[in-house]
Short mmCIF file of C-alpha atoms and ligand atoms in Angstrom, two decimals:
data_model
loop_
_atom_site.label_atom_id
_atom_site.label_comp_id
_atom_site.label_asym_id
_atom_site.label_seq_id
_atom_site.Cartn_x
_atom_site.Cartn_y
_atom_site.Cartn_z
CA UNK A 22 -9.30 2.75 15.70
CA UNK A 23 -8.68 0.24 18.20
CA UNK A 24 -9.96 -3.27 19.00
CA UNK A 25 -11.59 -1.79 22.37
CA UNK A 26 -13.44 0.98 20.79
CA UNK A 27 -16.95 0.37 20.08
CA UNK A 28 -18.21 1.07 16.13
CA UNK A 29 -21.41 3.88 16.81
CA UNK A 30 -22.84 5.58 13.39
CA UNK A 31 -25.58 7.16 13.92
CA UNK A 32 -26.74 8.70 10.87
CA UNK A 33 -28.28 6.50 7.30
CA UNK A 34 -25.89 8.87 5.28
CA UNK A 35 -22.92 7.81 7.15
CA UNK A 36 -23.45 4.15 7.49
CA UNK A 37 -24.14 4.27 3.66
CA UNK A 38 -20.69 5.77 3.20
CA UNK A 39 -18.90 2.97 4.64
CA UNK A 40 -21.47 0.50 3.22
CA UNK A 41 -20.04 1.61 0.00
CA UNK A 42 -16.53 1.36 0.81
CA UNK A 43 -16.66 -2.00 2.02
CA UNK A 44 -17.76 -2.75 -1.31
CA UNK A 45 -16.28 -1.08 -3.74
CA UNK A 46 -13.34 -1.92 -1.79
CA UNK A 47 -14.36 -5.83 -1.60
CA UNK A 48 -14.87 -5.49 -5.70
CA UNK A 49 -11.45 -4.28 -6.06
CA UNK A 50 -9.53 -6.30 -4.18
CA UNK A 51 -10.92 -9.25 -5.74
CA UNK A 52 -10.34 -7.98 -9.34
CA UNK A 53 -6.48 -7.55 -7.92
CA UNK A 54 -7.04 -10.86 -7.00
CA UNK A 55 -8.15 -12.35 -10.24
CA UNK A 56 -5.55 -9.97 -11.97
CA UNK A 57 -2.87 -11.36 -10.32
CA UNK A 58 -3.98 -14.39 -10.75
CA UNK A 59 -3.83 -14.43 -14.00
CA UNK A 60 -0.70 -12.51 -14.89
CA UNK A 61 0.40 -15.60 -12.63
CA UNK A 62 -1.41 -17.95 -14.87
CA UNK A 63 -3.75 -19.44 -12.42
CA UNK A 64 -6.73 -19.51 -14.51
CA UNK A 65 -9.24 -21.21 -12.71
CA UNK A 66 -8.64 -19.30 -9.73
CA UNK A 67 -9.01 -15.99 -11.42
CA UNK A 68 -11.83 -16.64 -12.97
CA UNK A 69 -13.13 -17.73 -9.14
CA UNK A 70 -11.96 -13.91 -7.68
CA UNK A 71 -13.29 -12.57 -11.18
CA UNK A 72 -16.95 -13.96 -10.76
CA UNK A 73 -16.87 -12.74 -6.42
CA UNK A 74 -15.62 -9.56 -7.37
CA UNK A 75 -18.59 -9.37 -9.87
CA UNK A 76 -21.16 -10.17 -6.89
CA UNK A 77 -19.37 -7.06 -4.79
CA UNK A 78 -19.65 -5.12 -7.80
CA UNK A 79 -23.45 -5.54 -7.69
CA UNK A 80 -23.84 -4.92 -4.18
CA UNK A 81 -21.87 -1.83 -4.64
CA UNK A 82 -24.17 -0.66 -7.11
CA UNK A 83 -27.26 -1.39 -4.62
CA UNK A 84 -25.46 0.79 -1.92
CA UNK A 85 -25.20 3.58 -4.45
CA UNK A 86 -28.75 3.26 -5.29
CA UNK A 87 -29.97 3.44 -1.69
CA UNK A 88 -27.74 6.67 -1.55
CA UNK A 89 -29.00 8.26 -4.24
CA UNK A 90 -30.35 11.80 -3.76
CA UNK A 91 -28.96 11.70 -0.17
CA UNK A 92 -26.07 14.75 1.15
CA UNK A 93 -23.24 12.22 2.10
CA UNK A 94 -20.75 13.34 4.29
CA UNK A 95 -16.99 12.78 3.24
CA UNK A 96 -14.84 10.45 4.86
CA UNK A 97 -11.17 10.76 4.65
CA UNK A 98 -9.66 7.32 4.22
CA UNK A 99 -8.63 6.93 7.97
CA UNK A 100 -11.31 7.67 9.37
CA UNK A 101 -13.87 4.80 8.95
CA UNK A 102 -14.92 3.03 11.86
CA UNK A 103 -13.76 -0.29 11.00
CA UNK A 104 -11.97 -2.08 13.77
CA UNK A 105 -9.45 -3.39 11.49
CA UNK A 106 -6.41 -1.43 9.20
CA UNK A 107 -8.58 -1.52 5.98
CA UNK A 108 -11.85 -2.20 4.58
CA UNK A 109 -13.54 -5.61 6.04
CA UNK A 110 -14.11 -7.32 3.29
CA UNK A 111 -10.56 -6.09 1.34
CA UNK A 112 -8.30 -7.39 4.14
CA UNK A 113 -5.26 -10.30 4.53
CA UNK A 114 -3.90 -10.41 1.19
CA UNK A 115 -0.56 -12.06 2.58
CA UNK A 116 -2.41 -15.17 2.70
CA UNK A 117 -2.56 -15.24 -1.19
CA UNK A 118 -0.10 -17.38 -3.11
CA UNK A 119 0.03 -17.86 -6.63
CA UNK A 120 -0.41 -21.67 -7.11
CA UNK A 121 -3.42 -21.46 -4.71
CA UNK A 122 -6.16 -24.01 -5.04
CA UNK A 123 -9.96 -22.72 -5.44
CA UNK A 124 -11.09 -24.13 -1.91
CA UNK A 125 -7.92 -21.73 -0.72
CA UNK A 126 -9.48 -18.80 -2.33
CA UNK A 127 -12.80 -19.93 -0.97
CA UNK A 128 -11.45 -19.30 2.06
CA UNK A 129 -9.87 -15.99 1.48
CA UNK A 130 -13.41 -15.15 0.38
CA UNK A 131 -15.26 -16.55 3.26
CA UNK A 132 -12.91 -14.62 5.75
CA UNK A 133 -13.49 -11.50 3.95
CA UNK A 134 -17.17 -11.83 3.51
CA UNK A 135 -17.77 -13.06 7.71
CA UNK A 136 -15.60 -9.56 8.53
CA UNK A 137 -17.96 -7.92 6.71
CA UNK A 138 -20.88 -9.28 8.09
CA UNK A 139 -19.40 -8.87 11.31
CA UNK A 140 -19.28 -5.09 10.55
CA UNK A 141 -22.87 -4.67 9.66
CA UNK A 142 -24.04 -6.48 13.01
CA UNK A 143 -21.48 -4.18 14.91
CA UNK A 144 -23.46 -1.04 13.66
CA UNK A 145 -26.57 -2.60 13.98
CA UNK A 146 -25.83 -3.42 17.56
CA UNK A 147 -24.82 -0.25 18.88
CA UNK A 148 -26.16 2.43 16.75
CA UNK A 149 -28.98 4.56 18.13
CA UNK A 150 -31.18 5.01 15.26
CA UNK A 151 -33.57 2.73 14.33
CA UNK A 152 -33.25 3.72 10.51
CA UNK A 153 -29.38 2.96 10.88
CA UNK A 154 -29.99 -0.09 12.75
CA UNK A 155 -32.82 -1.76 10.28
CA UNK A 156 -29.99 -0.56 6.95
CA UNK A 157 -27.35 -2.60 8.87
CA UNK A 158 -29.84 -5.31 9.68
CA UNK A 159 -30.21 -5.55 6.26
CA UNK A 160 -26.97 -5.49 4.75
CA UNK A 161 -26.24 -8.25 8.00
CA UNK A 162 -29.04 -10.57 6.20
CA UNK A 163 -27.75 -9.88 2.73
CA UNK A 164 -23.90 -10.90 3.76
CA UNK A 165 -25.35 -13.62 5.63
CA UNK A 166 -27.11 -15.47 2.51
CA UNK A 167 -23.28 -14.34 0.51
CA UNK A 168 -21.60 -16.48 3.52
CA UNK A 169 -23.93 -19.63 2.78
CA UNK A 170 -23.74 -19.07 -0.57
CA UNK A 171 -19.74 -19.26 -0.67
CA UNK A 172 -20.02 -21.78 1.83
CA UNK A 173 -22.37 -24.50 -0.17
CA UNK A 174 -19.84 -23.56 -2.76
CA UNK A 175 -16.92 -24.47 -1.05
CA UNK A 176 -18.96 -28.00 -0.33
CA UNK A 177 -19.47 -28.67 -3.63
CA UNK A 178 -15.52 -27.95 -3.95
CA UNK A 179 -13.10 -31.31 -4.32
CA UNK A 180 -10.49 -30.75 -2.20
CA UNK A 181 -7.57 -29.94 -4.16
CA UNK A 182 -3.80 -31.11 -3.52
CA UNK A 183 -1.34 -27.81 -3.84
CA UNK A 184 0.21 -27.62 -6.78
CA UNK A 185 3.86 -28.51 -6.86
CA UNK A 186 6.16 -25.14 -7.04
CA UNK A 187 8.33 -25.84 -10.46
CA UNK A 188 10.03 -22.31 -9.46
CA UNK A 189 10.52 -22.02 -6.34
CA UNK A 190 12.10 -19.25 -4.50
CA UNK A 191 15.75 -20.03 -4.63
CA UNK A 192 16.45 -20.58 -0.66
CA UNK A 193 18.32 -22.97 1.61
CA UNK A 194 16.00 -26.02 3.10
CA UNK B 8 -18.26 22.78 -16.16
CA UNK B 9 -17.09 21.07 -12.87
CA UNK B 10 -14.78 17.48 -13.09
CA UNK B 11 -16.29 15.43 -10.46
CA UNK B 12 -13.13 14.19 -7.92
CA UNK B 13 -11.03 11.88 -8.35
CA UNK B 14 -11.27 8.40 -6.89
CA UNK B 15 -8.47 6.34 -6.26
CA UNK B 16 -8.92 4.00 -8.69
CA UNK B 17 -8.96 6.84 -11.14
CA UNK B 18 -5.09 7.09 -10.42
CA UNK B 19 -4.86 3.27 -11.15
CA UNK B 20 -3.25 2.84 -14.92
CA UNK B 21 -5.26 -0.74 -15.56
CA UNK B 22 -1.88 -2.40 -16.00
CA UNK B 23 -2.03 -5.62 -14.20
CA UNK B 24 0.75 -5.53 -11.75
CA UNK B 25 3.12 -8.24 -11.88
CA UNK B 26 4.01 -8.59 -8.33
CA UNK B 27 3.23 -12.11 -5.88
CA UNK B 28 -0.28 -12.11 -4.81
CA UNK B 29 0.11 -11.63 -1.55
CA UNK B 30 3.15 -9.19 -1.95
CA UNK B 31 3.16 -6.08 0.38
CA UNK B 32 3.54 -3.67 -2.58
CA UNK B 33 -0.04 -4.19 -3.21
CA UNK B 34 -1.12 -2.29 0.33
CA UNK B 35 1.53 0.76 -0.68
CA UNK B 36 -0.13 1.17 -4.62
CA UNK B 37 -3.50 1.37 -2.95
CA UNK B 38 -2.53 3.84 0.07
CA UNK B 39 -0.79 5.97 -2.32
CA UNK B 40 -3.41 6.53 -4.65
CA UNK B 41 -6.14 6.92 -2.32
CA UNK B 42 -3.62 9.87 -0.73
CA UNK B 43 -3.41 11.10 -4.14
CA UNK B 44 -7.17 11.36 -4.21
CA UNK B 45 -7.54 12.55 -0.74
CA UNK B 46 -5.27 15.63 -2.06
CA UNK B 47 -6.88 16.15 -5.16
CA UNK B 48 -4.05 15.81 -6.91
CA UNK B 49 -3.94 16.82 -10.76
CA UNK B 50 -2.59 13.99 -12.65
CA UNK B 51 -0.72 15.81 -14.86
CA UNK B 52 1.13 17.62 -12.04
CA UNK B 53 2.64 14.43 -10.72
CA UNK B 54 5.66 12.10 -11.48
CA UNK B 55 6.69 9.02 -9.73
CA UNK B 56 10.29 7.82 -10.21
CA UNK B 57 11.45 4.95 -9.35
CA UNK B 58 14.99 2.92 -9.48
CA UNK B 59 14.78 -0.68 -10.23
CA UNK B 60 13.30 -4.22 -8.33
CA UNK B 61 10.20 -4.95 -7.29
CA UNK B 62 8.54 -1.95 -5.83
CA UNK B 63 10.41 0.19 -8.06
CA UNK B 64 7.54 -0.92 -10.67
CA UNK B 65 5.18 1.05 -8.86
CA UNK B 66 4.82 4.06 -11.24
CA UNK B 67 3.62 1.51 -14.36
CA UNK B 68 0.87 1.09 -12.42
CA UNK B 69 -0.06 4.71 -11.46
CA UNK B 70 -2.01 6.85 -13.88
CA UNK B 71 0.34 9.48 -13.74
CA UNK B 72 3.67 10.94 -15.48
CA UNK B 73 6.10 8.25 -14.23
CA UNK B 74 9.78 7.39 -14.91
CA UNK B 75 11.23 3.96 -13.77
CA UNK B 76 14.70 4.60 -13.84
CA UNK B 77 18.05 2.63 -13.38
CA UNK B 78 18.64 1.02 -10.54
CA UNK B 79 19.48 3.25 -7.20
CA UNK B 80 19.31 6.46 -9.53
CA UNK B 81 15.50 7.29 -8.44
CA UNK B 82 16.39 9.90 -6.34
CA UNK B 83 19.41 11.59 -8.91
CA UNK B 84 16.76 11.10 -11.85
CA UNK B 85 13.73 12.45 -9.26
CA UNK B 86 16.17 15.31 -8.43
CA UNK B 87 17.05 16.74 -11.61
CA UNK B 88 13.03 16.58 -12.60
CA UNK B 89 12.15 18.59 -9.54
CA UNK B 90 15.14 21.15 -10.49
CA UNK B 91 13.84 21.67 -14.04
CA UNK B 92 9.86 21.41 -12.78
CA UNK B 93 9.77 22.85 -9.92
CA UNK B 94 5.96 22.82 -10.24
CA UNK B 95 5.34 18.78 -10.16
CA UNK B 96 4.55 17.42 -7.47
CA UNK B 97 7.44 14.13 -6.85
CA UNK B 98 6.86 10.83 -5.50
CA UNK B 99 9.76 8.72 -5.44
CA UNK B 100 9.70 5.69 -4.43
CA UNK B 101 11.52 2.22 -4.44
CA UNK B 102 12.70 -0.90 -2.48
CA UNK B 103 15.65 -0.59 0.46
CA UNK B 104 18.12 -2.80 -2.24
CA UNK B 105 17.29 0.19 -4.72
CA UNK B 106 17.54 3.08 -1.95
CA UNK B 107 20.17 2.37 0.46
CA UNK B 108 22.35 -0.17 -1.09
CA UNK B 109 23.58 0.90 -4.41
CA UNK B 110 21.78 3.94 -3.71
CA UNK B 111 22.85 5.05 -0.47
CA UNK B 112 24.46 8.33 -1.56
CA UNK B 113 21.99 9.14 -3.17
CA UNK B 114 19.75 8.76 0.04
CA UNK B 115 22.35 10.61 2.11
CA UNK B 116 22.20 13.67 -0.29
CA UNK B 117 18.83 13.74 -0.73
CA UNK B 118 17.93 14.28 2.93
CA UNK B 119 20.53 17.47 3.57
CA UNK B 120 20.03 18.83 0.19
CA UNK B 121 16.00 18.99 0.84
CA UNK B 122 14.10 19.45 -2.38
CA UNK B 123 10.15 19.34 -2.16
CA UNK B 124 10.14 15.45 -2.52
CA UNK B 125 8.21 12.34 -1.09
CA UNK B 126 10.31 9.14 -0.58
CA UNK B 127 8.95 5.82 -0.32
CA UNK B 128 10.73 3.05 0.82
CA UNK B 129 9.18 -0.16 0.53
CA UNK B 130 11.41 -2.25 2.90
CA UNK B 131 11.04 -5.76 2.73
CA UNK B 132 14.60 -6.13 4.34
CA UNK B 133 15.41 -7.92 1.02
CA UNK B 134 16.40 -8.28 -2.85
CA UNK B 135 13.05 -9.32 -3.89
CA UNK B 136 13.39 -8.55 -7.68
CA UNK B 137 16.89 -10.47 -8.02
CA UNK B 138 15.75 -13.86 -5.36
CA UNK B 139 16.05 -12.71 -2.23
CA UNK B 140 19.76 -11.50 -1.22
CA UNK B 141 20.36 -9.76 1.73
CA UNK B 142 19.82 -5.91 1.49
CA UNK B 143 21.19 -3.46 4.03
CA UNK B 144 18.13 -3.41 6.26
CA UNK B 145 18.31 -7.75 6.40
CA UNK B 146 19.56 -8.58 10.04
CA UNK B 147 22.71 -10.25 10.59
CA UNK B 148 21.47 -13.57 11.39
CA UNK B 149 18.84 -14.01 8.42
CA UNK B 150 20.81 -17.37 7.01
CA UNK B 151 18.00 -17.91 3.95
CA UNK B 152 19.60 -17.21 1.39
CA UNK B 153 22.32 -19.22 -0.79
CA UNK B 154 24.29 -16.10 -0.93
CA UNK B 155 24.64 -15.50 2.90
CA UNK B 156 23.51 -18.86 3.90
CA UNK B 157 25.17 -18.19 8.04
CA UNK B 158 23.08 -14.71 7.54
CA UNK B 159 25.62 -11.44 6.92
CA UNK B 160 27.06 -11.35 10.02
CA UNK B 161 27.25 -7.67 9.52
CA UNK B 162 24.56 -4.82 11.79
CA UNK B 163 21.65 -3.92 9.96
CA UNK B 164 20.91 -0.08 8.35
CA UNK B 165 18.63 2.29 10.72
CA UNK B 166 17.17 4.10 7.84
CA UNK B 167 15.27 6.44 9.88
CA UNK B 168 18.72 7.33 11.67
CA UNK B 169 20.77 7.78 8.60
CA UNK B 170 18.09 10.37 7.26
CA UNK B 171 17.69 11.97 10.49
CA UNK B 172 21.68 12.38 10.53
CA UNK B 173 21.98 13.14 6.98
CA UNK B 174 19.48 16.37 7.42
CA UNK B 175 15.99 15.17 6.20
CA UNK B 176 13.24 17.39 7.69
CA UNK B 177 10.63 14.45 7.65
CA UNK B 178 10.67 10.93 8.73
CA UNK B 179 7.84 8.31 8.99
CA UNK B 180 7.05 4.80 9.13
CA UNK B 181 4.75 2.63 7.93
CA UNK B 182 3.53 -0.64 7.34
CA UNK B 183 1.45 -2.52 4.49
CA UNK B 184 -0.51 -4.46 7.02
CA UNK B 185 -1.99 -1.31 7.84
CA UNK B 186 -3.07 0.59 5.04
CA UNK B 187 -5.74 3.23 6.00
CA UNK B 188 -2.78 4.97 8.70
CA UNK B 189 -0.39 4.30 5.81
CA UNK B 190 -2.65 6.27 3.94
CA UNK B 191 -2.37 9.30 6.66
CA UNK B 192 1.32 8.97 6.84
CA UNK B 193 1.39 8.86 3.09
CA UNK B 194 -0.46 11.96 2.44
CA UNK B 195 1.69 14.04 5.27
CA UNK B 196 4.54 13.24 3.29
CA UNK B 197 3.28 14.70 0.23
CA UNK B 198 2.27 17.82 2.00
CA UNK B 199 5.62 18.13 3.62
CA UNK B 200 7.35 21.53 2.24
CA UNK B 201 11.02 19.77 1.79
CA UNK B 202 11.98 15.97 1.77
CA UNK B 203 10.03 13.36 3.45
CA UNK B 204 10.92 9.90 4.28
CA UNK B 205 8.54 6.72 4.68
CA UNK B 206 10.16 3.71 5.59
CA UNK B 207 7.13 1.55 4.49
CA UNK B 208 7.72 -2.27 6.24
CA UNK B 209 6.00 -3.97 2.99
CA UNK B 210 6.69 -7.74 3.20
CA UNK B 211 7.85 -9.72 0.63
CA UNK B 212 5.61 -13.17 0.72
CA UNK B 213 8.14 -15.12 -1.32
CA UNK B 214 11.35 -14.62 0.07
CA UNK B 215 10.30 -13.41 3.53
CA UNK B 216 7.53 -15.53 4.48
CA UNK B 217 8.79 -14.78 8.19
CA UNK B 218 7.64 -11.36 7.57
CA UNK B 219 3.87 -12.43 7.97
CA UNK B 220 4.78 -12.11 11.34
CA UNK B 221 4.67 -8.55 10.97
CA UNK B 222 1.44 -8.37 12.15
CA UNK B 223 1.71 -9.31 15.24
CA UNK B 224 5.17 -7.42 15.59
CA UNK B 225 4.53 -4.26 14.14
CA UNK B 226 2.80 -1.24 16.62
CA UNK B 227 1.73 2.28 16.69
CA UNK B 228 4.77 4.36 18.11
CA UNK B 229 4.05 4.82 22.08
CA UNK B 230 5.90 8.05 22.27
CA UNK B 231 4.56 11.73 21.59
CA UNK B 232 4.99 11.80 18.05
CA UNK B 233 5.77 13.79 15.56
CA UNK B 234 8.64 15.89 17.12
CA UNK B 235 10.52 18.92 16.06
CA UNK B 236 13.75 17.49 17.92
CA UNK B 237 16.21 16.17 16.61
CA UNK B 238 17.78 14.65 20.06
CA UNK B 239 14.60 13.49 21.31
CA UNK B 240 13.96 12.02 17.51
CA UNK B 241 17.29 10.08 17.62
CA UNK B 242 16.69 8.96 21.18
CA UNK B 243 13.48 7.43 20.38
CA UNK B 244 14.51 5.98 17.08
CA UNK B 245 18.04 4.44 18.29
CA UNK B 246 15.33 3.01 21.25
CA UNK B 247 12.93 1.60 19.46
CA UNK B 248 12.65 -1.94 17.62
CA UNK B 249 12.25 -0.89 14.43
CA UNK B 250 8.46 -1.93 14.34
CA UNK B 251 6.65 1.28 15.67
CA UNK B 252 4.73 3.06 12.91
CA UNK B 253 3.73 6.65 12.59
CA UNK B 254 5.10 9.83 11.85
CA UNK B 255 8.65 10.48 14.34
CA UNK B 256 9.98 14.01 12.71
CA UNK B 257 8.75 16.58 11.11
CA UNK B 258 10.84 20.00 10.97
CA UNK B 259 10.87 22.85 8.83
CA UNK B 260 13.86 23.74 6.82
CA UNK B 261 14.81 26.12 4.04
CA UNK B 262 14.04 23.92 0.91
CA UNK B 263 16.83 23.58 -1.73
CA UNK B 264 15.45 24.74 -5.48
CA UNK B 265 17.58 25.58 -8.07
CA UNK B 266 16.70 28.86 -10.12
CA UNK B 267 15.15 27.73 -13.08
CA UNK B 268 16.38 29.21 -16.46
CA UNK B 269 13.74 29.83 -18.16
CA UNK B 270 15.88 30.99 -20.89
CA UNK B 271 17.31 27.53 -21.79
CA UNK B 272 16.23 25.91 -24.43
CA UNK B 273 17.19 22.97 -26.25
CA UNK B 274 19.40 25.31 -28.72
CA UNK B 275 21.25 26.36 -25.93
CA UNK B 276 21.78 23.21 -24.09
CA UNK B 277 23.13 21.12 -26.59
CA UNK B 278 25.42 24.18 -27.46
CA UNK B 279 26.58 23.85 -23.68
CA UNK B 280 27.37 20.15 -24.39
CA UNK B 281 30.18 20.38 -27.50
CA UNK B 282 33.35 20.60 -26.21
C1 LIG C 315 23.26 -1.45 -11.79
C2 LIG C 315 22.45 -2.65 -11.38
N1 LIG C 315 22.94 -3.50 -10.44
C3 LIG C 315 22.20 -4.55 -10.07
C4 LIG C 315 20.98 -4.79 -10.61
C5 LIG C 315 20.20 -6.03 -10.20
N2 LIG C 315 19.08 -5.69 -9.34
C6 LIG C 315 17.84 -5.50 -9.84
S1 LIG C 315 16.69 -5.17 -8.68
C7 LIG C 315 17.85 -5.35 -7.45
C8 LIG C 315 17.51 -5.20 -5.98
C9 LIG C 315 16.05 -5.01 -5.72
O1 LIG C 315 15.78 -4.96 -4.35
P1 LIG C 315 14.92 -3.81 -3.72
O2 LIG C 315 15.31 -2.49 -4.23
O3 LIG C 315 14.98 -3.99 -2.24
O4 LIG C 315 13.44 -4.06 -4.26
P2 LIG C 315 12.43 -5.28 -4.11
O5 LIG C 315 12.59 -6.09 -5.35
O6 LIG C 315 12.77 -6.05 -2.87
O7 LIG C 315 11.10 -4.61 -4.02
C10 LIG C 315 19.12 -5.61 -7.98
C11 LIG C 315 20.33 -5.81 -7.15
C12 LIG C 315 20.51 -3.89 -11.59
N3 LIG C 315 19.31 -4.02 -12.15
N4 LIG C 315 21.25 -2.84 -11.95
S1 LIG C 316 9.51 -11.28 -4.98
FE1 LIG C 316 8.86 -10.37 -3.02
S2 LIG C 316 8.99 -8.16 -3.35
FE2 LIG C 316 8.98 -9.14 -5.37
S3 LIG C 316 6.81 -9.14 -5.99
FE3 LIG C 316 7.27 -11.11 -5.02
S4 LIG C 316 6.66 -10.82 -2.88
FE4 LIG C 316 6.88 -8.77 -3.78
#
């Protein structure tokens, strides 16, 4: 979809479609996150992705709840109405590295949680239902208090030094 | 009793992959296996085969049959499987080291001889697995390496001309960066009666960080795409810059399947081997 197209659902069984693949899609690509942390031996920052990818796991299960007893339609995976190439909340990976510091990651995070906030308030904007609208509302408050959360978290962060590279990639200066 | 479907994590094997965070391999694991679900696919009616480097780890990490082979040999070993079974459905898949470099001719023959294939190419225009040498697909002037430190000095490979030239009935491309139409591409080329090509720009982070540019480089392909042309094909892929994603050719040829004897059977086959 592109940037200039406008994000309109207009149904509660559609918006809770992508609601849930935001997050299960935000819980797995911080458990990739911690996993590769780890295999990379970055302990601290795994457990960091571990612990958000936890939180997205419980909002994930929250969605499902709310959709519980409802027809869904399917969605094939091209087809949501994100404005950007994946999921909101599972997006710019390249900006990973593997000595990464937590207040790095706490970025990572914050970027990914803000897109996804910024998705909600899209739908709630331009949808035509009021049921759709007050859902996205919802989910817009709920991202909202994740975004202060990570953010009085990232305050209470000491800012870290990167970590020198013993192995680094074998190229020219 | 009715299985519920498969989700894409459900063709995940829970091995940890060992790849950079950050790595574009990632993006091409995830696309693939949410094609895979999209399909439906059977798990036990799919192999992926790979050759050796980086991306060629991909099938440890799918939850299907899988063979990671030797390196360049993905699409000899991927061959011989779809000869003897011609059921399975085959993914191959590797890096452009592993598929045009010591496996070129394997590439070439692949593409004319047109089994009922998928190829992936995850082209990071580099040797990620061995630190980062030129590969076939590395321009000329890339000078960051210690191997080729004034770059090659030698024209880069057009994969998507060399399989349009060499006969293949299917060629796409895609890019990590943009996984849901990498998803779309992805699952065309698995529905694709005879070979089918993805070039798959898939960045590596550690000795490409240029290639983070990507995203700001790479674009959907302007022209009227997919065509049955060959001319018009070549025209628009000698044209473009190498960056334009989608699917460029898709043409229907006879597919190339052995007869299967059924009537082998080990006995037999080792007989066939004593001189
Ligand atoms: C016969 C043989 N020659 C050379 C090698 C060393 N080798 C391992 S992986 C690789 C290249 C990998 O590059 P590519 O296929 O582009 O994959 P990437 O690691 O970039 O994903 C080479 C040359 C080998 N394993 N076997
Ligand atoms: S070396 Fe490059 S290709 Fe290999 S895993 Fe790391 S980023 Fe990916």
């Amino acid at each position: 979809m592109s940037e200039a197209e406008t994000v309109t659902i207009e149904s509660v069984e559609e918006f809770l479609v992508h609601a849930m693949e935001l997050e299960e899609a935000s819980y797995e690509h911080y458990e990739e996150l911690a996993d590769t942390m780890e295999v990379h031996n970055n302990l601290e920052v795994a457990e960091l992705f571990r612990k958000l990818a936890n939180y997205s796991r419980l909002h994930a299960e929250e969605v499902h709840q709310r959709a519980a007893n409802l027809a869904l339609p399917t969605i094939t995976p091209w087809d949501f109405k994100w404005k950007c190439p994946s999921a909101p909340e599972a997006f710019c990976m390249d900006d990973a590295d593997y000595l990464m510091s937590s207040t790095k990651a706490m970025e990572i995070a914050l970027f990914n949680e803000i897109r996804g906030r910024d998705f909600y308030q899209q739908v709630a904007d331009n949808s035509s239902s009021e049921a759709v609208k007050k859902l996205a509302l919802e989910m817009v408050e709920e991202e909202n208090w994740h975004v202060e959360m990570l953010r009085e978290w990232q305050a209470s962060m000491q800012e870290e030094q990167p970590q020198e590279d013993l192995d680094p990639p074998n190229m020219p200066e | 009793m009715t299985v519920p479907a498969l989700k894409a994590k459900d063709y995940k094997s829970g091995i940890k992959a060992v790849w950079c965070p950050g790595c574009g391999h990632f993006a091409v694991l995830s696309a693939l296996t949410k094609a895979m679900a999209h399909l439906g696919l059977v798990k036990e009616e799919v192999a992926v085969v790979s050759g050796i480097g980086c991306s060629s780890r991909l099938p440890a990490y799918i939850d299907t049959y899988g063979f990671h082979g030797i390196h360049g040999r993905a699409l000899a070993a991927a061959s011989g499987l779809k000869a003897a079974r011609p059921d399975l459905t085959v993914i191959v898949a590797g890096g452009d080291g592993d598929g045009f470099s010591i496996g070129g001719n394997h590439f070439l023959h692949a593409c004319r001889r047109n089994m009922n294939m998928a190829y992936i190419v995850m082209d990071n225009e580099v040797y990620g697995m061995t630190k980062g040498q030129a590969s076939p697909t590395t321009l000329p002037d890339w000078s960051n390496s210690k191997m080729t430190p004034h770059g090659t000095g030698i024209p880069s490979f057009n994969p998507a001309a060399i399989a349009l030239a060499a006969g293949a009935g299917f060629i796409a491309r895609g890019f990590s960066g943009e996984p849901s139409e990498l998803t779309r591409i992805l699952v065309e080329a698995i529905e694709h009666s005879g070979f089918a090509f993805v070039q798959v720009l898939s960045g590596c982070v550690t000795y490409r960080p240029d290639q983070k540019l990507w995203k700001e480089e790479v674009h959907p392909s302007e022209s009227d795409l997919p065509t049955d042309d060959p001319v018009k094909a070549a025209q628009i892929i000698q044209a473009g810059d190498g960056k334009a994603t989608g699917v460029i050719y898709a043409k229907q040829f006879p597919v190339w399947q052995p007869e299967n004897r059924m009537d082998s059977n080990l006995n037999t086959i080792e007989k066939e081997f004593l001189l």
